[in-house]
CSV table of C-alpha atoms and ligand atoms in Angstrom, one decimal:
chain,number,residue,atom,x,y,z
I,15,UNK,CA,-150.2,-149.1,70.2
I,16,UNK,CA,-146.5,-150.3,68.6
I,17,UNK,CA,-143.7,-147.7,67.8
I,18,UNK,CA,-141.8,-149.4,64.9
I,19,UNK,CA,-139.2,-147.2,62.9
I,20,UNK,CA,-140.3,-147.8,59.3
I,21,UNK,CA,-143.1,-149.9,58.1
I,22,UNK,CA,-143.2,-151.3,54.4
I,23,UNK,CA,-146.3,-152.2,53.2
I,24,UNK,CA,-146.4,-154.8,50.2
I,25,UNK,CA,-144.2,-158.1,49.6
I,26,UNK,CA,-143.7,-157.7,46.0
I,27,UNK,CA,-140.2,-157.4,44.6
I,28,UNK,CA,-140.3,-153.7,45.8
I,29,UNK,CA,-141.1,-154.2,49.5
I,30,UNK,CA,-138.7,-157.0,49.4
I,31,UNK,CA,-136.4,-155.5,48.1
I,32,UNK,CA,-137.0,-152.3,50.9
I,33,UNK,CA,-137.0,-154.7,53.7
I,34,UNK,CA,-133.4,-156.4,52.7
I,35,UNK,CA,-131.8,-153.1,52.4
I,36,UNK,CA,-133.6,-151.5,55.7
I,37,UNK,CA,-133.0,-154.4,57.5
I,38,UNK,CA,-129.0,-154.5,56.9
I,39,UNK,CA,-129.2,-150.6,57.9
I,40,UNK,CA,-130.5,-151.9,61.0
I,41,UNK,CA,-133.3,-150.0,60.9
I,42,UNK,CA,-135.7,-153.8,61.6
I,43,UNK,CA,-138.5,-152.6,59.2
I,44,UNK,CA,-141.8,-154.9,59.7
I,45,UNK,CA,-143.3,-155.9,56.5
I,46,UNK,CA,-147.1,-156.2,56.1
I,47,UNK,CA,-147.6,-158.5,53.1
I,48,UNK,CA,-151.3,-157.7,52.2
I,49,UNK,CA,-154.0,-159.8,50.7
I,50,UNK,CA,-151.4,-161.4,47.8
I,51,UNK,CA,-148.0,-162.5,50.4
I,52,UNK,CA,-145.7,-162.1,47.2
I,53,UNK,CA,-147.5,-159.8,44.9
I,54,UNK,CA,-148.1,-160.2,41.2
I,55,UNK,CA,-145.1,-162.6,40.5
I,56,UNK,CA,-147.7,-165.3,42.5
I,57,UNK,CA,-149.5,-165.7,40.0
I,58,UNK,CA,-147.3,-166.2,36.6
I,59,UNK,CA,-144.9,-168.9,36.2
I,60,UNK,CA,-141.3,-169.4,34.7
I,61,UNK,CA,-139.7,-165.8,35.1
I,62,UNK,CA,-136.9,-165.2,32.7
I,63,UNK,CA,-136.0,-162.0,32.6
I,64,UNK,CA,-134.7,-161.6,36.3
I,65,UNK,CA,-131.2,-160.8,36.5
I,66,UNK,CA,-129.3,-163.7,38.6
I,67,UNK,CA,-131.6,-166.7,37.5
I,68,UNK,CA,-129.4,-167.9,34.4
I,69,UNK,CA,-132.2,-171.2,34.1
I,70,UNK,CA,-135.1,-168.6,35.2
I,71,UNK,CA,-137.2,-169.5,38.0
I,72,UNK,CA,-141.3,-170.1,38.8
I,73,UNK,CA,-143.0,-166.6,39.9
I,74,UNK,CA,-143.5,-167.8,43.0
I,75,UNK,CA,-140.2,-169.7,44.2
I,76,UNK,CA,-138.8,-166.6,43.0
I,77,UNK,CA,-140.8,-164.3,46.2
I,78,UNK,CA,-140.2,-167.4,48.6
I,79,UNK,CA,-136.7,-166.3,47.8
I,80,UNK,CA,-137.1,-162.6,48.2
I,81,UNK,CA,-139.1,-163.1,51.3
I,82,UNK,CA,-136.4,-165.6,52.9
I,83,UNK,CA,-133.5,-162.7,52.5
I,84,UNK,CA,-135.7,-159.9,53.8
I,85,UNK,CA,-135.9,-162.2,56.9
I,86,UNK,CA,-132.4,-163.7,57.3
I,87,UNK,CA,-131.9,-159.8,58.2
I,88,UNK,CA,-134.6,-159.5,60.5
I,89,UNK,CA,-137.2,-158.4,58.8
I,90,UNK,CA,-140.4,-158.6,60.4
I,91,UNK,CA,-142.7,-160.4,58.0
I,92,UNK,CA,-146.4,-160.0,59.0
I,93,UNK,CA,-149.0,-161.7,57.3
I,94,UNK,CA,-151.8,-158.8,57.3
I,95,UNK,CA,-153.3,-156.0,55.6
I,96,UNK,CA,-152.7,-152.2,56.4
I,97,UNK,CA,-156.4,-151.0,56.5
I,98,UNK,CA,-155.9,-147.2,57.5
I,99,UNK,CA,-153.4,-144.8,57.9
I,100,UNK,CA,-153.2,-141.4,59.4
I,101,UNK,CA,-150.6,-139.4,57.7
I,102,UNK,CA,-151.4,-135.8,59.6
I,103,UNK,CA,-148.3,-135.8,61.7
I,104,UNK,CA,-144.4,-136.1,62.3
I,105,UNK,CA,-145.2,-139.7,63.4
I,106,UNK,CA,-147.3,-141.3,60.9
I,107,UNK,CA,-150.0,-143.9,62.3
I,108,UNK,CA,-151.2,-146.8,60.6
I,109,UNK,CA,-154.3,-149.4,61.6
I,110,UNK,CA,-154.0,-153.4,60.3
I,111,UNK,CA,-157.4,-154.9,59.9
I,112,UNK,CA,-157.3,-156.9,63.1
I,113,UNK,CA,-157.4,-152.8,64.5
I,114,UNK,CA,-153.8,-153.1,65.7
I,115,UNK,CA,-152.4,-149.7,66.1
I,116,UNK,CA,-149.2,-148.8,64.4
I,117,UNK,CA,-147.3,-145.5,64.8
I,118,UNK,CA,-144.7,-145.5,61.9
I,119,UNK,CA,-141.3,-142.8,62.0
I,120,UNK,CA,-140.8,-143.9,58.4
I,121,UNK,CA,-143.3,-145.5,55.9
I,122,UNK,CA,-142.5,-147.7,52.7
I,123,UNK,CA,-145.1,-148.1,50.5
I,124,UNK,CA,-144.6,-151.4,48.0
I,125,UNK,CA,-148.3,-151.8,47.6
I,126,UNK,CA,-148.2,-152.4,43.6
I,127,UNK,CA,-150.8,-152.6,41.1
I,128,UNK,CA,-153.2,-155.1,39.8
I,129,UNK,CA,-153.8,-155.9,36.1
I,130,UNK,CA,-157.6,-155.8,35.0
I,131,UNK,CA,-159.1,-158.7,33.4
I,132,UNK,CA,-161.8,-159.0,30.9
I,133,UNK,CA,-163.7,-161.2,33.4
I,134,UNK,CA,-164.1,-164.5,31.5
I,135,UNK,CA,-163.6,-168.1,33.4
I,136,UNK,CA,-161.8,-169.6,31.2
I,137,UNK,CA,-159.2,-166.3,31.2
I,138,UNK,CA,-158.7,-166.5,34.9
I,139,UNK,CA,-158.0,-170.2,34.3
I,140,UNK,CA,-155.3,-170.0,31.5
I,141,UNK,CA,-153.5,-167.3,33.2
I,142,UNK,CA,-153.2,-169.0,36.7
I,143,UNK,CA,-152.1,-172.2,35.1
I,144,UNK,CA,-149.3,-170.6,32.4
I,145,UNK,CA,-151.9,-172.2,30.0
I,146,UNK,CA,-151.3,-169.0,27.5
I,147,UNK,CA,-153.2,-165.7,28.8
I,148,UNK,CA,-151.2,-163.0,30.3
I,149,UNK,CA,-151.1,-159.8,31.1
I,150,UNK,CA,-147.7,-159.0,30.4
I,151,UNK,CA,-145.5,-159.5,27.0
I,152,UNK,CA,-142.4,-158.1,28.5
I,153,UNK,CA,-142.3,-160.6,31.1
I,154,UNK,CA,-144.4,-163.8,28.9
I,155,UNK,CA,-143.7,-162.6,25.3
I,156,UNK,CA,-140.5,-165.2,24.7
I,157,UNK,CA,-142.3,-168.0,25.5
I,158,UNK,CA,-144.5,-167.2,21.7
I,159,UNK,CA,-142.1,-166.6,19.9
I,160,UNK,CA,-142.5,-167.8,16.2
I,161,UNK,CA,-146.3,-168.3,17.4
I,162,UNK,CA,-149.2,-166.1,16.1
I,163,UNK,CA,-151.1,-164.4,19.0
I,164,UNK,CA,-153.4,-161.9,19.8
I,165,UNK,CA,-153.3,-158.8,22.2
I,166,UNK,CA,-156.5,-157.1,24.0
I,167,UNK,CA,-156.7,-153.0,24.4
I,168,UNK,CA,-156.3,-149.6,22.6
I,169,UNK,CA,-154.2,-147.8,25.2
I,170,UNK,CA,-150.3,-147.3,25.3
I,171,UNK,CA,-149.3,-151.0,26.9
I,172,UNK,CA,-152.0,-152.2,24.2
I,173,UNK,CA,-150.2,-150.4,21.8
I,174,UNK,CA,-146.5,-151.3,23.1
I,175,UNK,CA,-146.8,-154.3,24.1
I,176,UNK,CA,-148.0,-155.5,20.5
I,177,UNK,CA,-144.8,-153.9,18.6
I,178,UNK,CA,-143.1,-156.1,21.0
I,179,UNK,CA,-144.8,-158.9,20.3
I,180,UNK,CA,-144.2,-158.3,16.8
I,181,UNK,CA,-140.5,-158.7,16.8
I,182,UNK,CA,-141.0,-162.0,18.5
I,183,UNK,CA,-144.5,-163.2,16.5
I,184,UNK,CA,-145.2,-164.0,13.3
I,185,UNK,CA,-148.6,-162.2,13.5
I,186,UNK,CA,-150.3,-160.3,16.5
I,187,UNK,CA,-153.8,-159.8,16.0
I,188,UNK,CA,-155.1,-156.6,18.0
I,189,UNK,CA,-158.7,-156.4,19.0
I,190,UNK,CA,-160.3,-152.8,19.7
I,191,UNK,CA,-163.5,-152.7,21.5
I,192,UNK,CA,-164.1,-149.2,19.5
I,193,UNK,CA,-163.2,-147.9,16.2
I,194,UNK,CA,-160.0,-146.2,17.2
I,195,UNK,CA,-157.1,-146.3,19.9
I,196,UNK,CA,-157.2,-144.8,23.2
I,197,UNK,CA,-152.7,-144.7,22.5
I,198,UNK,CA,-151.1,-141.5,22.2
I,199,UNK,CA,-150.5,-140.8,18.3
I,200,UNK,CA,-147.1,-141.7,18.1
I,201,UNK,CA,-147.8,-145.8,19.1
I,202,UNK,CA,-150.9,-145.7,17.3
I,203,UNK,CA,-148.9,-144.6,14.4
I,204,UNK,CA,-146.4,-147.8,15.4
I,205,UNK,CA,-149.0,-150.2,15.7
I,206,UNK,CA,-151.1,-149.4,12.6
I,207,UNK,CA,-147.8,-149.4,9.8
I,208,UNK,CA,-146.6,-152.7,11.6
I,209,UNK,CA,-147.6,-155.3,8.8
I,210,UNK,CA,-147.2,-157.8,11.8
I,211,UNK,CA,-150.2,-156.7,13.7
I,212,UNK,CA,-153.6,-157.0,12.4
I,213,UNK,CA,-155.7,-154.6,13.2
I,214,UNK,CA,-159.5,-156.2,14.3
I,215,UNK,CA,-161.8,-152.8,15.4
I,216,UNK,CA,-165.0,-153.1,17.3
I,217,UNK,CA,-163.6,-156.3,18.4
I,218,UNK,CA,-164.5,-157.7,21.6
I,219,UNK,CA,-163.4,-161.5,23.0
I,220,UNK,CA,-166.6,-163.3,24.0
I,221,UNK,CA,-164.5,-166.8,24.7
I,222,UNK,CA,-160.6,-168.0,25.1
I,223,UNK,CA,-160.9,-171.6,23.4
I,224,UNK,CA,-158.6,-174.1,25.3
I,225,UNK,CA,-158.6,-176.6,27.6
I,226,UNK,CA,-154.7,-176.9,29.2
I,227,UNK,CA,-153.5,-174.1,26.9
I,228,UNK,CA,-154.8,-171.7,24.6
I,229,UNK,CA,-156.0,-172.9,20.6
I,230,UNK,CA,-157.9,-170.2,20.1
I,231,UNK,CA,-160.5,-167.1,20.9
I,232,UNK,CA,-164.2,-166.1,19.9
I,233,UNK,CA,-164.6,-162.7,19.1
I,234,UNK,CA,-167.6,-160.8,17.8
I,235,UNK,CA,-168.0,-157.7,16.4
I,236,UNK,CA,-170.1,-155.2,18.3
I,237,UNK,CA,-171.2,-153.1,15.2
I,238,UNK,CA,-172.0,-156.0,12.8
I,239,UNK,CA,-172.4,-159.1,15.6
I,240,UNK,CA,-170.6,-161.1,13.9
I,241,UNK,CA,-168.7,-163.7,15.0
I,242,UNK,CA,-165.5,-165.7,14.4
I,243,UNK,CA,-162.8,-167.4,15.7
I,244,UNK,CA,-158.9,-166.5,15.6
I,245,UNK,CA,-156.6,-169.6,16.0
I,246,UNK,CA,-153.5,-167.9,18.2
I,247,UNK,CA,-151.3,-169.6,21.4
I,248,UNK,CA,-151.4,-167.1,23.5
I,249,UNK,CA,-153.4,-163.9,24.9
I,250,UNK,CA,-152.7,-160.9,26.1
I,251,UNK,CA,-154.6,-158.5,27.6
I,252,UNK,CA,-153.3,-155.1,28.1
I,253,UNK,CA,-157.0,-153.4,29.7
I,254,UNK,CA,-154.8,-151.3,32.3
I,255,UNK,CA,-153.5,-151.8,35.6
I,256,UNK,CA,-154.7,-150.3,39.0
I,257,UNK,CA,-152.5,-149.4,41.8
I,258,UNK,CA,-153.2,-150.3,44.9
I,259,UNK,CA,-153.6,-147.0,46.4
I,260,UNK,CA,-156.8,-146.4,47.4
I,261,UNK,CA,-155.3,-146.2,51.2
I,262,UNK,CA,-153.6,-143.3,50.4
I,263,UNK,CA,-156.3,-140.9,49.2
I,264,UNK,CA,-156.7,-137.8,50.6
I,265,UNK,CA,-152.9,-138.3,52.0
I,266,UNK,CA,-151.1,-138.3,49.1
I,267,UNK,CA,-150.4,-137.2,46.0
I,268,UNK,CA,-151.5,-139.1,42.9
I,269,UNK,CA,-152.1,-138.9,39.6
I,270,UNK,CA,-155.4,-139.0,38.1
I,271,UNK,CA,-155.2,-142.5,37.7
I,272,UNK,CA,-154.3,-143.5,41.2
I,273,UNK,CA,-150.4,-143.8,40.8
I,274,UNK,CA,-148.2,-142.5,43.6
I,275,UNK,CA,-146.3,-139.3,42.9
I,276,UNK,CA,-143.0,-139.1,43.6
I,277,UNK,CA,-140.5,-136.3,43.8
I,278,UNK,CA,-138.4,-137.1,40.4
I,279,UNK,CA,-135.2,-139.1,40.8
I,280,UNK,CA,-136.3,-139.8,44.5
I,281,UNK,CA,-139.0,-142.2,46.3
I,282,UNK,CA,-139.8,-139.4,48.6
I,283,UNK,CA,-144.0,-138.9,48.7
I,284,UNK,CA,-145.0,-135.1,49.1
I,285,UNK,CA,-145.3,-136.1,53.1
I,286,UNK,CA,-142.1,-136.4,54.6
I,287,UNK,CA,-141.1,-139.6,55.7
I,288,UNK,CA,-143.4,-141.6,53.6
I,289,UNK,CA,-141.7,-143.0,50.6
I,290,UNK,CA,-143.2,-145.0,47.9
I,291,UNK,CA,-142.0,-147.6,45.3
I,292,UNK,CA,-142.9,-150.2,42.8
I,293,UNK,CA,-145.7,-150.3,40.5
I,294,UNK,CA,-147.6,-148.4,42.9
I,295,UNK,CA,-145.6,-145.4,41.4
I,296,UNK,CA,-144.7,-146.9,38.0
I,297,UNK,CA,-147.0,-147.1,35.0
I,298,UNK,CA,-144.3,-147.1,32.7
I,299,UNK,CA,-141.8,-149.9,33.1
I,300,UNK,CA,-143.6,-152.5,35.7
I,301,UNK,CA,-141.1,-154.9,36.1
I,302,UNK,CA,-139.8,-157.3,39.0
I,303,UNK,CA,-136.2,-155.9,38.5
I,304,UNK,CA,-137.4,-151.9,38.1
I,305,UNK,CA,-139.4,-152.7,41.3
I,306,UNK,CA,-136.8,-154.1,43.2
I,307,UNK,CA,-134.7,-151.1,42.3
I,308,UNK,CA,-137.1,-148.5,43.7
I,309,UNK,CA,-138.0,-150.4,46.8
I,310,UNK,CA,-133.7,-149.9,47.4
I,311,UNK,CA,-133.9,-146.6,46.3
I,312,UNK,CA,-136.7,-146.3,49.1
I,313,UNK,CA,-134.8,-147.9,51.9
I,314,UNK,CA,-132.1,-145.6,51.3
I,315,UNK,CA,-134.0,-142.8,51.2
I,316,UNK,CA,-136.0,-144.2,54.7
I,317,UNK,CA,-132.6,-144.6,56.4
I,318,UNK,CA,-131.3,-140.9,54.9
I,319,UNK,CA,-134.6,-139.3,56.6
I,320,UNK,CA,-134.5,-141.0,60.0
I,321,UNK,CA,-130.9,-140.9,60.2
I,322,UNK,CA,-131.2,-136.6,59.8
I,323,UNK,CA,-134.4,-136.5,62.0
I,324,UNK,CA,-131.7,-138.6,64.7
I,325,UNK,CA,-134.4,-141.4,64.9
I,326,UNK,CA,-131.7,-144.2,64.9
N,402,NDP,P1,-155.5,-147.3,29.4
N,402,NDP,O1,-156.6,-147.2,30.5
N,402,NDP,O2,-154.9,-146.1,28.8
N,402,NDP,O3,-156.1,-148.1,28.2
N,402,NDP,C1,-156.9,-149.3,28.4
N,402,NDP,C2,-157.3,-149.8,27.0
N,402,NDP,O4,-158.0,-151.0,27.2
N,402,NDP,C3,-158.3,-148.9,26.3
N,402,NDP,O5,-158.1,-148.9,24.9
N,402,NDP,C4,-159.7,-149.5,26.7
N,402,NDP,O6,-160.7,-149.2,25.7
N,402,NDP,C5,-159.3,-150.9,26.7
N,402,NDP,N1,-160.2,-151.7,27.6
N,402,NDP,C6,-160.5,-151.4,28.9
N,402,NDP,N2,-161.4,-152.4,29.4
N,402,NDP,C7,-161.6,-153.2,28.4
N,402,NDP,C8,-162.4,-154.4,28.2
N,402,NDP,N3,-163.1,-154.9,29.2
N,402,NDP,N4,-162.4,-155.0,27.0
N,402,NDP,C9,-161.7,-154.6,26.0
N,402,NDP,N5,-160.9,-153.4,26.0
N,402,NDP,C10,-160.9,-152.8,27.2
N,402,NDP,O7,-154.4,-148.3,30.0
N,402,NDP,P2,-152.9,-148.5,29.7
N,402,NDP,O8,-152.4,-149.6,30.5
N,402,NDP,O9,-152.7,-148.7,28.2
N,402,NDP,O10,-152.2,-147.1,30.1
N,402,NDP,C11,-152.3,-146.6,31.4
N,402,NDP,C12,-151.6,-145.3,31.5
N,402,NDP,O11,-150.2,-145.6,31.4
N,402,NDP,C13,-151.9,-144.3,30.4
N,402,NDP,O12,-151.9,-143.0,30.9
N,402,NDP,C14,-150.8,-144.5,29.4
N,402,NDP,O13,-150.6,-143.4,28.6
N,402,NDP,C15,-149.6,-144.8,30.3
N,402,NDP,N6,-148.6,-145.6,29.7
N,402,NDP,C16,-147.5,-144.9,29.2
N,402,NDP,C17,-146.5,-145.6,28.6
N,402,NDP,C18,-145.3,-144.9,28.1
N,402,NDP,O14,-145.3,-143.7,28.3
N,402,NDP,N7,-144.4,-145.5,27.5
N,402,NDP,C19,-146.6,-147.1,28.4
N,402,NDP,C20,-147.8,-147.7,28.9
N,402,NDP,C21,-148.7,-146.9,29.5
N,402,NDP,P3,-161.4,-147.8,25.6
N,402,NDP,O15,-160.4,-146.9,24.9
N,402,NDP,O16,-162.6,-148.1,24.8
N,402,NDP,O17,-161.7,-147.4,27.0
């Protein structure tokens, strides 16, 4: 068994981020990366819209980057997962799947969320390659501008993502798999009196047509059957995210879609000394740089609670 004085779990821009600022507080966090060493950002491309990068940078130089910082401060990077915790006590104790036992004063948890995808090869192909399909317009949107695309879902992101597109496309062509929007009424309302995004109900993608980048997709309609094809540059599917906080159930609060709950204005969990950042506790905003600023906010509040409890 290992006494370490404040575990972060996750290398995305959050536990980064937590490490750099827990690690210059002297406090030499150890950093359990997980199954994806660099989080979502691993898997897009040219990132544009992080402050500091005036050329932008490639997803993953970008967490080589984070990563190197976090350690030129001594953090201790682990590559492993966290596979248990035990949250009952003062000192929290954690298990990594090799069985390694932890017991944690503070905990940091960076875990994030993962996008869902519809499931289709050729998706999984264009979206690892930056051949066209992603599952975020904030972070992807520039790059289609003037372009006509299309955008998968009915829910909120769906829904917000498209009138963003809209300032930046000439068309966006929504697909529905049912006859009406999961959105709350108020982006519904947004997306159906945009005359930029065509509504396509009932709509579900069967193919993503495109061999380097995307030409096109095959849809059908699951009332009539029939089928067509939409000639668009990009894809975007907007299904939902799911954080990675399955760990945590039964320990800590969440809402009724898995995200962490945090004390408002604070990364403070409702067990004391476990804080939580990143998209693991963000549905809303899901970005590298709102990330980064709650895995700070996080070390801070680490370092507040150990320094009071006189544990460094
Ligand atoms: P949701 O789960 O709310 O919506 C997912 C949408 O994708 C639904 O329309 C669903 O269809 C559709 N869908 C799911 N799987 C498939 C599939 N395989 N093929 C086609 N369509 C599919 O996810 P969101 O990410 O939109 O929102 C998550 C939460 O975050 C919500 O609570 C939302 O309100 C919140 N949110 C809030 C925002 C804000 O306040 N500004 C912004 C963004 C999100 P169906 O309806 O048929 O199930």
């Amino acid at each position: 068994m290992e006494k370490i004085k404040c575990v972060i779990i996750g290398s995305g821009p959050a536990g980064y981020t937590a490490a750099v600022y827990a690690a210059r507080a002297g406090v030499a966090p150890v950093l359990y990366t997980g199954s994806q060493p660099g989080g979502q950002l691993t898997i897009t491309t040219d990132v544009e819209n992080y402050p500091g990068y005036p050329d932008g940078i490639m997803g993953p130089e970008m967490m080589e980057d984070f990563r190197k910082q976090a350690e030129r401060f001594g953090t201790d990077v682990r590559y492993e997962m966290i596979e248990k915790v035990d949250f009952s006590g003062p000192v929290h104790k954690l298990w990594t799947e090799s069985g390694h036992e932890i017991e944690a004063d503070s905990v940091i948890i960076s875990t994030g969320a993962s996008a869902k995808w519809l499931g289709l090869e050729s998706e999984h192909r264009l979206a690892t390659t930056g051949g066209g399909v992603s599952a975020c317009a904030v972070c992807d949107g520039f790059f289609f501008r003037g372009m006509e695309v299309a955008i998968v879902g009915g829910g909120d992101t769906a829904a917000e993502e498209a009138t963003y597109l809209a300032k930046l496309c000439p068309k966006v062509h929504m697909l529905v798999r049912r006859d009406e929007l999961r959105a709350s009424k108020i982006m519904q309302e947004r997306v159906i009196n945009n005359e930029k995004i065509q509504m396509h109900w009932n709509t579900e993608i069967t193919e993503i047509i495109g061999d380097k980048v995307v030409e096109g997709i095959e849809v059908v309609n699951n009332k009539t059957g029939e089928k067509s094809t939409i000639a668009v540059k990009g894809l975007f599917v907007a299904i939902g995210h799911k954080p990675n906080t399955d760990l945590f159930k039964g320990w800590l609060d969440m809402d009724d879609t898995g995200y962490l709950i945090t004390k408002p204005g604070t990364s403070k969990t409702n067990i004391e000394g476990v804080f939580a950042s990143g998209d693991a506790q963000d549905k809303v905003y899901r970005q590298a740089v709102t990330a980064a600023g709650t895995g700070c906010m996080a070390a801070l509040d680490a370092e507040r609670y150990l320094t009071e409890k006189g544990l460094i």
